[in-house]
Amino acid sequence: MMYDWGNSAYSIIITTAVFPLFYKSVASNAGIANSDSTAYLGYAVAFATFIIAMIGPILGALADYEGLKKKFFFTFFAIGSLSTASLAFVPEGNGTLLLVFYAITAVGFHGANIFYDAFLVDVTPEKRMDQVSARGFGLGYIGSTIPFIISIALIMLADKGVIPLATGFAMKLAFVITAIWWIVFTVPMLKYVVQIHSIPRDPDVNIIKGSFVRLGRTFKDIRKYRHVFLFLVAYFFYIDGVGTIISMSTAYGTDLGISATTLLIILFVTQVVAAPFAIIYGRLSQKFTGKKMLYVGIFVYIIVCIYAFFMKTETDFWILAMLVATSQGGIQALSRSYFAKLVPKEKANEFFGFYNIFGKFASVMGPLLVGVTSQMTGHSSYGVFSLVVLFIVGIIVLRFVPEPDQVRI
């Protein structure tokens, strides 16, 4: 849970808020057009996403062997956190090198999350997985706001000349603060969490060759894991809708004429509200099951899409943001724990590699659907409304996924 507290700073400061603003500023000073700089940033994200999506199952299969899960986790954590700190030392006029380091941070962050998510099967029995996963997300939302507030305060004070720092330098400090926060709160994970479920290592068998053999066997025996892949298909659709709304929310707000300062305040409040609701989802899952609470979360997002269609004012945007806050943490937390309950524990890393693939490639279809629909109709509101399709398909497929206690592997 403390790792969620630590690494969530990366999500809000590097992925969502400060780094995109910093890069756009660097690109603008270099004379790069806004459309081109946005495209270059997108290419960097796509490149990092593709790498992790491709190597995820392979790394997961390797990490399933005894004693390797934490080593892989530490490797990617080190790559992510150290490269995040290194962003502050990239020459300010070198936008290309900045994007290269950003792509490396993304590979480290998402790569570490494969093994972190898979550790869920090692730290708690199935009956507590929903609560532990939800509390992790809840702490993550709370923990991320602290370095976010510090960073935004430094940037705003520097921008107004209250403190003797250039705005660009204040943004670089935010990168260092993020890395330090991430590293410090990873210590409990490294010190106390151990791999319990694993596959014994045969000294006569090359583990790399053995990993590929096991991956091939998993695909060959796909009928045996039909329930897992059904869940992944459902997850692919509904998490695509969730991710699209999160990633494009700033664009929606800008279209409404909401100022950057107000958008940052809304983003902060959304994080604060999301924290207790993620925990509430975990508790309610004990009473109503995780699957039913996933239905609730998906239904809330369908309402969000419909409401966004009629959105006109800043007040509407606040309402929309709070609706998202009630369910974004819960739906992600329960998806993680539901999947952890479905997969064989000794092969958790391998399967969470697939989980990562579906989650990453899902981030492509939603924005594409919004873009195409918006262009065809001439109204972005129709693009947002089109996401309803993804949630409906997701909820239909989810109905065919059995409850974890009905699965026998």
mmCIF file of C-alpha atoms in Angstrom:
data_model
loop_
_atom_site.group_PDB
_atom_site.id
_atom_site.type_symbol
_atom_site.label_atom_id
_atom_site.label_comp_id
_atom_site.label_asym_id
_atom_site.label_seq_id
_atom_site.Cartn_x
_atom_site.Cartn_y
_atom_site.Cartn_z
ATOM 1 C CA MET A 1 0.000 0.000 0.000
ATOM 2 C CA MET A 2 2.868 2.400 0.752
ATOM 3 C CA TYR A 3 4.244 1.768 -2.729
ATOM 4 C CA ASP A 4 0.954 3.089 -4.128
ATOM 5 C CA TRP A 5 1.427 6.104 -1.843
ATOM 6 C CA GLY A 6 4.904 6.637 -3.305
ATOM 7 C CA ASN A 7 4.603 5.905 -7.017
ATOM 8 C CA SER A 8 1.298 7.742 -7.507
ATOM 9 C CA ALA A 9 3.268 10.998 -7.388
ATOM 10 C CA TYR A 10 4.654 9.981 -10.781
ATOM 11 C CA SER A 11 1.157 9.542 -12.212
ATOM 12 C CA ILE A 12 -0.052 13.028 -11.350
ATOM 13 C CA ILE A 13 3.163 15.084 -11.621
ATOM 14 C CA ILE A 14 4.992 13.427 -14.509
ATOM 15 C CA THR A 15 2.179 11.857 -16.534
ATOM 16 C CA THR A 16 -0.656 14.336 -16.031
ATOM 17 C CA ALA A 17 0.372 17.764 -14.782
ATOM 18 C CA VAL A 18 3.899 19.178 -14.610
ATOM 19 C CA PHE A 19 5.988 17.329 -17.206
ATOM 20 C CA PRO A 20 3.600 17.925 -20.154
ATOM 21 C CA LEU A 21 3.563 21.651 -19.306
ATOM 22 C CA PHE A 22 7.368 21.705 -18.964
ATOM 23 C CA TYR A 23 7.915 19.897 -22.260
ATOM 24 C CA LYS A 24 5.458 22.130 -24.114
ATOM 25 C CA SER A 25 7.328 25.154 -22.775
ATOM 26 C CA VAL A 26 10.703 23.760 -23.897
ATOM 27 C CA ALA A 27 9.305 22.880 -27.322
ATOM 28 C CA SER A 28 7.736 26.319 -27.705
ATOM 29 C CA ASN A 29 11.016 28.048 -26.823
ATOM 30 C CA ALA A 30 12.723 25.872 -29.452
ATOM 31 C CA GLY A 31 10.267 27.112 -32.078
ATOM 32 C CA ILE A 32 8.370 23.816 -32.410
ATOM 33 C CA ALA A 33 4.720 24.209 -33.356
ATOM 34 C CA ASN A 34 2.137 23.175 -30.737
ATOM 35 C CA SER A 35 0.698 20.473 -32.970
ATOM 36 C CA ASP A 36 4.158 19.001 -33.614
ATOM 37 C CA SER A 37 5.228 19.052 -29.949
ATOM 38 C CA THR A 38 1.969 17.338 -28.946
ATOM 39 C CA ALA A 39 2.577 14.705 -31.610
ATOM 40 C CA TYR A 40 6.162 14.125 -30.418
ATOM 41 C CA LEU A 41 4.956 13.690 -26.838
ATOM 42 C CA GLY A 42 2.356 11.214 -28.083
ATOM 43 C CA TYR A 43 5.024 9.279 -29.972
ATOM 44 C CA ALA A 44 7.144 9.023 -26.810
ATOM 45 C CA VAL A 45 4.182 7.704 -24.825
ATOM 46 C CA ALA A 46 3.265 5.249 -27.586
ATOM 47 C CA PHE A 47 6.860 3.991 -27.826
ATOM 48 C CA ALA A 48 7.120 3.341 -24.078
ATOM 49 C CA THR A 49 3.670 1.740 -24.035
ATOM 50 C CA PHE A 50 4.566 -0.556 -26.923
ATOM 51 C CA ILE A 51 7.787 -1.715 -25.258
ATOM 52 C CA ILE A 52 6.062 -2.608 -21.984
ATOM 53 C CA ALA A 53 3.112 -4.235 -23.745
ATOM 54 C CA MET A 54 5.458 -6.457 -25.748
ATOM 55 C CA ILE A 55 7.843 -7.520 -22.980
ATOM 56 C CA GLY A 56 5.267 -7.679 -20.150
ATOM 57 C CA PRO A 57 4.249 -11.355 -20.427
ATOM 58 C CA ILE A 58 7.847 -12.453 -21.085
ATOM 59 C CA LEU A 59 9.161 -10.615 -18.036
ATOM 60 C CA GLY A 60 6.203 -11.867 -16.025
ATOM 61 C CA ALA A 61 6.903 -15.475 -16.982
ATOM 62 C CA LEU A 62 10.543 -15.043 -15.953
ATOM 63 C CA ALA A 63 9.594 -13.414 -12.646
ATOM 64 C CA ASP A 64 7.327 -16.331 -11.738
ATOM 65 C CA TYR A 65 10.437 -18.348 -10.974
ATOM 66 C CA GLU A 66 11.443 -18.527 -7.329
ATOM 67 C CA GLY A 67 13.199 -15.425 -6.014
ATOM 68 C CA LEU A 68 13.007 -13.331 -9.183
ATOM 69 C CA LYS A 69 9.848 -11.248 -8.721
ATOM 70 C CA LYS A 70 11.382 -8.669 -6.376
ATOM 71 C CA LYS A 71 14.575 -8.467 -8.454
ATOM 72 C CA PHE A 72 12.571 -7.538 -11.544
ATOM 73 C CA PHE A 73 10.440 -5.138 -9.521
ATOM 74 C CA PHE A 74 13.526 -3.400 -8.117
ATOM 75 C CA THR A 75 15.162 -3.155 -11.545
ATOM 76 C CA PHE A 76 12.228 -1.343 -13.128
ATOM 77 C CA PHE A 77 11.600 0.768 -10.022
ATOM 78 C CA ALA A 78 15.254 1.905 -10.127
ATOM 79 C CA ILE A 79 15.033 2.688 -13.847
ATOM 80 C CA GLY A 80 11.815 4.670 -13.353
ATOM 81 C CA SER A 81 12.738 6.655 -10.249
ATOM 82 C CA LEU A 82 16.324 7.505 -11.245
ATOM 83 C CA SER A 83 15.350 8.544 -14.776
ATOM 84 C CA THR A 84 12.579 10.704 -13.280
ATOM 85 C CA ALA A 85 15.187 12.559 -11.215
ATOM 86 C CA SER A 86 17.383 12.780 -14.312
ATOM 87 C CA LEU A 87 14.694 14.789 -16.129
ATOM 88 C CA ALA A 88 15.833 17.761 -14.035
ATOM 89 C CA PHE A 89 19.348 17.567 -15.458
ATOM 90 C CA VAL A 90 18.519 17.346 -19.162
ATOM 91 C CA PRO A 91 19.708 20.526 -20.958
ATOM 92 C CA GLU A 92 16.608 22.718 -21.170
ATOM 93 C CA GLY A 93 16.900 23.349 -24.901
ATOM 94 C CA ASN A 94 17.109 19.652 -25.813
ATOM 95 C CA GLY A 95 13.496 18.578 -26.234
ATOM 96 C CA THR A 96 14.430 15.322 -27.972
ATOM 97 C CA LEU A 97 16.627 14.126 -25.103
ATOM 98 C CA LEU A 98 13.900 15.182 -22.672
ATOM 99 C CA LEU A 99 11.417 12.905 -24.443
ATOM 100 C CA VAL A 100 13.926 10.037 -24.476
ATOM 101 C CA PHE A 101 14.302 10.264 -20.687
ATOM 102 C CA TYR A 102 10.525 10.616 -20.317
ATOM 103 C CA ALA A 103 10.015 7.399 -22.295
ATOM 104 C CA ILE A 104 12.537 5.654 -20.016
ATOM 105 C CA THR A 105 10.658 6.858 -16.913
ATOM 106 C CA ALA A 106 7.426 5.448 -18.360
ATOM 107 C CA VAL A 107 9.022 2.070 -19.070
ATOM 108 C CA GLY A 108 10.346 1.935 -15.503
ATOM 109 C CA PHE A 109 7.067 3.036 -13.936
ATOM 110 C CA HIS A 110 4.787 0.681 -15.862
ATOM 111 C CA GLY A 111 7.296 -2.179 -15.772
ATOM 112 C CA ALA A 112 7.527 -2.007 -11.976
ATOM 113 C CA ASN A 113 3.734 -1.981 -11.774
ATOM 114 C CA ILE A 114 3.524 -5.390 -13.487
ATOM 115 C CA PHE A 115 5.361 -7.005 -10.579
ATOM 116 C CA TYR A 116 3.853 -4.737 -7.940
ATOM 117 C CA ASP A 117 0.328 -5.700 -9.010
ATOM 118 C CA ALA A 118 1.317 -9.373 -9.123
ATOM 119 C CA PHE A 119 2.607 -9.178 -5.513
ATOM 120 C CA LEU A 120 -1.032 -8.861 -4.448
ATOM 121 C CA VAL A 121 -1.297 -12.669 -4.443
ATOM 122 C CA ASP A 122 1.671 -12.864 -2.037
ATOM 123 C CA VAL A 123 0.633 -10.319 0.585
ATOM 124 C CA THR A 124 -2.944 -11.272 1.409
ATOM 125 C CA PRO A 125 -5.477 -14.124 1.147
ATOM 126 C CA GLU A 126 -8.209 -13.899 -1.478
ATOM 127 C CA LYS A 127 -10.883 -12.764 0.964
ATOM 128 C CA ARG A 128 -8.919 -9.552 1.694
ATOM 129 C CA MET A 129 -7.614 -8.811 -1.805
ATOM 130 C CA ASP A 130 -10.374 -6.329 -2.656
ATOM 131 C CA GLN A 131 -9.788 -4.340 0.521
ATOM 132 C CA VAL A 132 -5.991 -4.354 0.256
ATOM 133 C CA SER A 133 -6.068 -3.355 -3.409
ATOM 134 C CA ALA A 134 -8.626 -0.603 -2.768
ATOM 135 C CA ARG A 135 -6.712 0.756 0.222
ATOM 136 C CA GLY A 136 -3.604 0.865 -1.953
ATOM 137 C CA PHE A 137 -5.394 2.992 -4.533
ATOM 138 C CA GLY A 138 -6.912 5.137 -1.776
ATOM 139 C CA LEU A 139 -3.512 5.792 -0.190
ATOM 140 C CA GLY A 140 -2.118 6.452 -3.638
ATOM 141 C CA TYR A 141 -4.597 9.262 -4.242
ATOM 142 C CA ILE A 142 -3.841 10.812 -0.860
ATOM 143 C CA GLY A 143 -0.077 10.353 -1.100
ATOM 144 C CA SER A 144 0.140 11.848 -4.583
ATOM 145 C CA THR A 145 -1.493 15.100 -3.469
ATOM 146 C CA ILE A 146 1.310 15.968 -1.015
ATOM 147 C CA PRO A 147 4.224 16.246 -3.503
ATOM 148 C CA PHE A 148 1.733 17.650 -6.039
ATOM 149 C CA ILE A 149 0.798 20.527 -3.687
ATOM 150 C CA ILE A 150 4.459 21.198 -2.898
ATOM 151 C CA SER A 151 5.391 21.173 -6.583
ATOM 152 C CA ILE A 152 2.511 23.355 -7.750
ATOM 153 C CA ALA A 153 3.167 25.818 -4.893
ATOM 154 C CA LEU A 154 6.824 26.127 -5.917
ATOM 155 C CA ILE A 155 5.891 26.626 -9.574
ATOM 156 C CA MET A 156 3.197 29.230 -8.854
ATOM 157 C CA LEU A 157 5.358 31.152 -6.367
ATOM 158 C CA ALA A 158 8.235 31.142 -8.836
ATOM 159 C CA ASP A 159 5.940 32.256 -11.654
ATOM 160 C CA LYS A 160 4.689 35.206 -9.576
ATOM 161 C CA GLY A 161 8.204 36.157 -8.458
ATOM 162 C CA VAL A 162 7.484 35.479 -4.791
ATOM 163 C CA ILE A 163 10.525 33.196 -4.543
ATOM 164 C CA PRO A 164 13.800 33.762 -6.432
ATOM 165 C CA LEU A 165 13.460 30.805 -8.804
ATOM 166 C CA ALA A 166 12.799 30.603 -12.528
ATOM 167 C CA THR A 167 9.551 28.777 -13.363
ATOM 168 C CA GLY A 168 11.446 26.199 -15.414
ATOM 169 C CA PHE A 169 13.787 25.488 -12.495
ATOM 170 C CA ALA A 170 10.786 25.089 -10.159
ATOM 171 C CA MET A 171 9.364 22.508 -12.567
ATOM 172 C CA LYS A 172 12.684 20.658 -12.518
ATOM 173 C CA LEU A 173 12.522 20.614 -8.720
ATOM 174 C CA ALA A 174 9.121 18.956 -9.068
ATOM 175 C CA PHE A 175 10.777 16.087 -10.970
ATOM 176 C CA VAL A 176 13.341 15.612 -8.186
ATOM 177 C CA ILE A 177 10.621 15.799 -5.500
ATOM 178 C CA THR A 178 8.657 13.115 -7.375
ATOM 179 C CA ALA A 179 11.672 10.807 -7.546
ATOM 180 C CA ILE A 180 12.551 11.261 -3.869
ATOM 181 C CA TRP A 181 8.942 10.663 -2.793
ATOM 182 C CA TRP A 182 8.773 7.535 -4.950
ATOM 183 C CA ILE A 183 12.080 6.154 -3.638
ATOM 184 C CA VAL A 184 11.450 6.843 0.068
ATOM 185 C CA PHE A 185 8.041 5.153 0.140
ATOM 186 C CA THR A 186 9.262 2.136 -1.802
ATOM 187 C CA VAL A 187 11.545 1.153 1.093
ATOM 188 C CA PRO A 188 8.765 -0.712 3.021
ATOM 189 C CA MET A 189 7.969 -2.698 -0.132
ATOM 190 C CA LEU A 190 11.596 -3.674 -0.631
ATOM 191 C CA LYS A 191 12.128 -4.456 3.053
ATOM 192 C CA TYR A 192 9.017 -6.414 4.009
ATOM 193 C CA VAL A 193 7.263 -7.855 0.950
ATOM 194 C CA VAL A 194 8.413 -11.304 -0.172
ATOM 195 C CA GLN A 195 7.451 -13.641 -2.976
ATOM 196 C CA ILE A 196 5.462 -16.586 -1.618
ATOM 197 C CA HIS A 197 3.949 -18.126 -4.756
ATOM 198 C CA SER A 198 6.507 -19.171 -7.354
ATOM 199 C CA ILE A 199 7.681 -21.863 -9.735
ATOM 200 C CA PRO A 200 10.738 -23.816 -8.523
ATOM 201 C CA ARG A 201 13.883 -23.315 -10.595
ATOM 202 C CA ASP A 202 15.346 -26.417 -12.226
ATOM 203 C CA PRO A 203 19.146 -25.988 -12.476
ATOM 204 C CA ASP A 204 19.125 -28.127 -15.629
ATOM 205 C CA VAL A 205 16.636 -25.889 -17.436
ATOM 206 C CA ASN A 206 17.422 -22.438 -18.838
ATOM 207 C CA ILE A 207 14.850 -20.116 -17.257
ATOM 208 C CA ILE A 208 14.585 -17.942 -20.378
ATOM 209 C CA LYS A 209 13.818 -20.931 -22.566
ATOM 210 C CA GLY A 210 11.519 -22.285 -19.866
ATOM 211 C CA SER A 211 9.619 -18.989 -19.734
ATOM 212 C CA PHE A 212 8.910 -19.042 -23.465
ATOM 213 C CA VAL A 213 7.817 -22.684 -23.221
ATOM 214 C CA ARG A 214 5.398 -21.779 -20.420
ATOM 215 C CA LEU A 215 4.007 -18.832 -22.381
ATOM 216 C CA GLY A 216 3.432 -21.106 -25.362
ATOM 217 C CA ARG A 217 1.722 -23.649 -23.134
ATOM 218 C CA THR A 218 -0.549 -20.933 -21.705
ATOM 219 C CA PHE A 219 -1.681 -19.950 -25.196
ATOM 220 C CA LYS A 220 -2.107 -23.604 -26.151
ATOM 221 C CA ASP A 221 -4.213 -24.270 -23.050
ATOM 222 C CA ILE A 222 -6.252 -21.094 -23.474
ATOM 223 C CA ARG A 223 -9.517 -23.007 -22.951
ATOM 224 C CA LYS A 224 -8.300 -23.912 -19.486
ATOM 225 C CA TYR A 225 -7.962 -20.192 -18.711
ATOM 226 C CA ARG A 226 -11.079 -19.108 -20.597
ATOM 227 C CA HIS A 227 -12.409 -17.218 -17.560
ATOM 228 C CA VAL A 228 -9.175 -15.212 -17.314
ATOM 229 C CA PHE A 229 -9.215 -14.127 -20.929
ATOM 230 C CA LEU A 230 -12.934 -13.357 -20.818
ATOM 231 C CA PHE A 231 -12.211 -10.997 -17.949
ATOM 232 C CA LEU A 232 -9.338 -9.443 -19.899
ATOM 233 C CA VAL A 233 -11.660 -8.778 -22.857
ATOM 234 C CA ALA A 234 -14.211 -7.110 -20.567
ATOM 235 C CA TYR A 235 -11.406 -5.184 -18.854
ATOM 236 C CA PHE A 236 -10.029 -4.080 -22.224
ATOM 237 C CA PHE A 237 -13.298 -2.339 -23.098
ATOM 238 C CA TYR A 238 -14.355 -0.728 -19.836
ATOM 239 C CA ILE A 239 -10.866 0.323 -18.695
ATOM 240 C CA ASP A 240 -10.393 1.919 -22.112
ATOM 241 C CA GLY A 241 -13.369 4.151 -21.353
ATOM 242 C CA VAL A 242 -12.017 4.936 -17.876
ATOM 243 C CA GLY A 243 -8.554 5.781 -19.179
ATOM 244 C CA THR A 244 -9.869 7.932 -22.022
ATOM 245 C CA ILE A 245 -11.976 10.046 -19.682
ATOM 246 C CA ILE A 246 -9.007 10.508 -17.306
ATOM 247 C CA SER A 247 -6.498 11.342 -20.044
ATOM 248 C CA MET A 248 -8.774 13.683 -22.013
ATOM 249 C CA SER A 249 -10.449 15.473 -19.101
ATOM 250 C CA THR A 250 -8.083 18.450 -19.352
ATOM 251 C CA ALA A 251 -8.952 18.839 -23.032
ATOM 252 C CA TYR A 252 -12.674 18.807 -22.205
ATOM 253 C CA GLY A 253 -12.138 21.499 -19.586
ATOM 254 C CA THR A 254 -10.054 23.639 -21.933
ATOM 255 C CA ASP A 255 -12.782 23.444 -24.579
ATOM 256 C CA LEU A 256 -15.185 24.853 -21.990
ATOM 257 C CA GLY A 257 -12.858 27.803 -21.405
ATOM 258 C CA ILE A 258 -11.777 26.728 -17.905
ATOM 259 C CA SER A 259 -8.438 28.249 -16.884
ATOM 260 C CA ALA A 260 -5.320 26.136 -16.282
ATOM 261 C CA THR A 261 -5.283 27.135 -12.593
ATOM 262 C CA THR A 262 -8.882 26.018 -12.111
ATOM 263 C CA LEU A 263 -8.180 22.743 -13.906
ATOM 264 C CA LEU A 264 -5.272 22.050 -11.538
ATOM 265 C CA ILE A 265 -7.529 22.760 -8.546
ATOM 266 C CA ILE A 266 -10.198 20.402 -9.937
ATOM 267 C CA LEU A 267 -7.538 17.745 -10.522
ATOM 268 C CA PHE A 268 -6.351 18.100 -6.923
ATOM 269 C CA VAL A 269 -9.887 17.889 -5.464
ATOM 270 C CA THR A 270 -10.605 14.864 -7.652
ATOM 271 C CA GLN A 271 -7.589 13.077 -6.137
ATOM 272 C CA VAL A 272 -8.755 13.894 -2.603
ATOM 273 C CA VAL A 273 -12.336 12.727 -3.217
ATOM 274 C CA ALA A 274 -11.206 9.570 -5.029
ATOM 275 C CA ALA A 275 -9.211 8.333 -2.013
ATOM 276 C CA PRO A 276 -12.080 7.517 0.406
ATOM 277 C CA PHE A 277 -14.302 6.244 -2.411
ATOM 278 C CA ALA A 278 -11.646 3.720 -3.480
ATOM 279 C CA ILE A 279 -11.615 2.382 0.091
ATOM 280 C CA ILE A 280 -15.440 2.372 0.209
ATOM 281 C CA TYR A 281 -15.507 0.248 -2.954
ATOM 282 C CA GLY A 282 -13.197 -2.244 -1.256
ATOM 283 C CA ARG A 283 -15.420 -2.480 1.804
ATOM 284 C CA LEU A 284 -18.649 -2.761 -0.178
ATOM 285 C CA SER A 285 -17.125 -5.574 -2.227
ATOM 286 C CA GLN A 286 -17.037 -7.642 0.976
ATOM 287 C CA LYS A 287 -20.804 -7.316 1.221
ATOM 288 C CA PHE A 288 -21.885 -7.301 -2.429
ATOM 289 C CA THR A 289 -18.889 -9.033 -4.171
ATOM 290 C CA GLY A 290 -16.244 -7.373 -6.319
ATOM 291 C CA LYS A 291 -18.077 -8.181 -9.532
ATOM 292 C CA LYS A 292 -21.226 -6.335 -8.485
ATOM 293 C CA MET A 293 -19.176 -3.313 -7.448
ATOM 294 C CA LEU A 294 -17.493 -3.376 -10.861
ATOM 295 C CA TYR A 295 -20.981 -3.188 -12.369
ATOM 296 C CA VAL A 296 -21.667 -0.152 -10.168
ATOM 297 C CA GLY A 297 -18.445 1.534 -11.289
ATOM 298 C CA ILE A 298 -19.144 0.900 -14.976
ATOM 299 C CA PHE A 299 -22.706 2.204 -14.572
ATOM 300 C CA VAL A 300 -21.380 5.419 -12.970
ATOM 301 C CA TYR A 301 -19.102 5.922 -15.958
ATOM 302 C CA ILE A 302 -22.029 5.449 -18.345
ATOM 303 C CA ILE A 303 -23.772 8.274 -16.456
ATOM 304 C CA VAL A 304 -20.564 10.345 -16.772
ATOM 305 C CA CYS A 305 -20.571 9.914 -20.565
ATOM 306 C CA ILE A 306 -24.231 10.881 -20.831
ATOM 307 C CA TYR A 307 -23.768 13.900 -18.545
ATOM 308 C CA ALA A 308 -20.690 15.011 -20.505
ATOM 309 C CA PHE A 309 -22.840 15.101 -23.651
ATOM 310 C CA PHE A 310 -24.895 17.921 -22.114
ATOM 311 C CA MET A 311 -22.003 19.656 -20.323
ATOM 312 C CA LYS A 312 -21.926 23.440 -20.861
ATOM 313 C CA THR A 313 -20.485 25.250 -17.833
ATOM 314 C CA GLU A 314 -17.641 25.108 -15.309
ATOM 315 C CA THR A 315 -20.143 23.878 -12.710
ATOM 316 C CA ASP A 316 -21.009 20.984 -15.021
ATOM 317 C CA PHE A 317 -17.317 20.131 -15.225
ATOM 318 C CA TRP A 318 -17.014 20.130 -11.415
ATOM 319 C CA ILE A 319 -19.994 17.751 -11.176
ATOM 320 C CA LEU A 320 -18.506 15.517 -13.852
ATOM 321 C CA ALA A 321 -15.121 15.444 -12.087
ATOM 322 C CA MET A 322 -16.692 14.483 -8.768
ATOM 323 C CA LEU A 323 -18.692 11.692 -10.428
ATOM 324 C CA VAL A 324 -15.464 10.345 -11.912
ATOM 325 C CA ALA A 325 -13.771 10.640 -8.502
ATOM 326 C CA THR A 326 -16.391 8.391 -6.896
ATOM 327 C CA SER A 327 -15.477 5.441 -9.089
ATOM 328 C CA GLN A 328 -12.128 5.758 -10.859
ATOM 329 C CA GLY A 329 -10.101 4.349 -7.960
ATOM 330 C CA GLY A 330 -12.663 1.710 -7.060
ATOM 331 C CA ILE A 331 -13.000 0.306 -10.565
ATOM 332 C CA GLN A 332 -9.216 0.098 -11.004
ATOM 333 C CA ALA A 333 -8.619 -1.410 -7.567
ATOM 334 C CA LEU A 334 -11.317 -4.074 -7.850
ATOM 335 C CA SER A 335 -10.240 -4.940 -11.397
ATOM 336 C CA ARG A 336 -6.746 -5.664 -10.071
ATOM 337 C CA SER A 337 -7.947 -7.781 -7.153
ATOM 338 C CA TYR A 338 -10.628 -9.611 -9.193
ATOM 339 C CA PHE A 339 -7.984 -10.593 -11.728
ATOM 340 C CA ALA A 340 -5.583 -11.663 -8.971
ATOM 341 C CA LYS A 341 -8.259 -14.020 -7.638
ATOM 342 C CA LEU A 342 -8.832 -15.591 -11.068
ATOM 343 C CA VAL A 343 -5.241 -16.432 -11.995
ATOM 344 C CA PRO A 344 -3.102 -19.325 -10.706
ATOM 345 C CA LYS A 345 -0.979 -17.818 -7.935
ATOM 346 C CA GLU A 346 2.320 -19.347 -9.033
ATOM 347 C CA LYS A 347 1.848 -17.806 -12.516
ATOM 348 C CA ALA A 348 0.622 -14.401 -11.326
ATOM 349 C CA ASN A 349 3.457 -12.433 -12.951
ATOM 350 C CA GLU A 350 2.889 -14.036 -16.328
ATOM 351 C CA PHE A 351 -0.818 -13.277 -16.243
ATOM 352 C CA PHE A 352 -0.323 -9.741 -14.949
ATOM 353 C CA GLY A 353 1.923 -9.258 -17.967
ATOM 354 C CA PHE A 354 -1.139 -9.972 -20.123
ATOM 355 C CA TYR A 355 -3.205 -7.721 -17.839
ATOM 356 C CA ASN A 356 -0.711 -4.966 -18.571
ATOM 357 C CA ILE A 357 -0.932 -5.563 -22.333
ATOM 358 C CA PHE A 358 -4.730 -5.293 -22.365
ATOM 359 C CA GLY A 359 -4.594 -2.185 -20.194
ATOM 360 C CA LYS A 360 -1.972 -0.489 -22.388
ATOM 361 C CA PHE A 361 -3.506 -1.287 -25.771
ATOM 362 C CA ALA A 362 -6.891 -0.257 -24.393
ATOM 363 C CA SER A 363 -5.521 3.287 -24.155
ATOM 364 C CA VAL A 364 -5.558 3.493 -27.962
ATOM 365 C CA MET A 365 -9.123 2.645 -28.936
ATOM 366 C CA GLY A 366 -10.984 5.129 -26.715
ATOM 367 C CA PRO A 367 -9.174 8.291 -27.843
ATOM 368 C CA LEU A 368 -9.443 7.070 -31.446
ATOM 369 C CA LEU A 369 -13.200 6.570 -31.035
ATOM 370 C CA VAL A 370 -13.576 10.042 -29.524
ATOM 371 C CA GLY A 371 -11.473 11.623 -32.263
ATOM 372 C CA VAL A 372 -13.242 9.950 -35.188
ATOM 373 C CA THR A 373 -16.720 10.579 -33.784
ATOM 374 C CA SER A 374 -15.900 14.206 -32.996
ATOM 375 C CA GLN A 375 -14.578 14.804 -36.510
ATOM 376 C CA MET A 376 -17.516 13.070 -38.183
ATOM 377 C CA THR A 377 -20.105 15.016 -36.185
ATOM 378 C CA GLY A 378 -18.197 18.259 -35.682
ATOM 379 C CA HIS A 379 -18.965 18.175 -31.946
ATOM 380 C CA SER A 380 -16.631 16.858 -29.222
ATOM 381 C CA SER A 381 -19.654 16.105 -27.027
ATOM 382 C CA TYR A 382 -20.640 13.319 -29.434
ATOM 383 C CA GLY A 383 -17.135 11.913 -29.125
ATOM 384 C CA VAL A 384 -17.435 11.705 -25.347
ATOM 385 C CA PHE A 385 -20.880 10.158 -25.613
ATOM 386 C CA SER A 386 -19.531 7.466 -27.974
ATOM 387 C CA LEU A 387 -17.538 6.012 -25.050
ATOM 388 C CA VAL A 388 -20.813 4.592 -23.736
ATOM 389 C CA VAL A 389 -20.339 1.812 -26.292
ATOM 390 C CA LEU A 390 -17.113 0.677 -24.610
ATOM 391 C CA PHE A 391 -18.728 0.471 -21.172
ATOM 392 C CA ILE A 392 -21.760 -1.406 -22.483
ATOM 393 C CA VAL A 393 -19.581 -3.986 -24.267
ATOM 394 C CA GLY A 394 -17.442 -4.304 -21.137
ATOM 395 C CA ILE A 395 -20.402 -4.921 -18.843
ATOM 396 C CA ILE A 396 -21.909 -7.487 -21.251
ATOM 397 C CA VAL A 397 -18.683 -9.512 -21.465
ATOM 398 C CA LEU A 398 -18.154 -9.230 -17.694
ATOM 399 C CA ARG A 399 -21.475 -10.993 -17.151
ATOM 400 C CA PHE A 400 -19.949 -14.183 -18.604
ATOM 401 C CA VAL A 401 -16.945 -14.123 -16.232
ATOM 402 C CA PRO A 402 -17.508 -16.453 -13.266
ATOM 403 C CA GLU A 403 -17.058 -15.424 -9.650
ATOM 404 C CA PRO A 404 -13.532 -16.296 -8.419
ATOM 405 C CA ASP A 405 -14.829 -18.837 -5.892
ATOM 406 C CA GLN A 406 -16.465 -20.758 -8.773
ATOM 407 C CA VAL A 407 -13.170 -21.130 -10.634
ATOM 408 C CA ARG A 408 -11.038 -24.229 -10.221
ATOM 409 C CA ILE A 409 -7.709 -24.386 -12.060
#
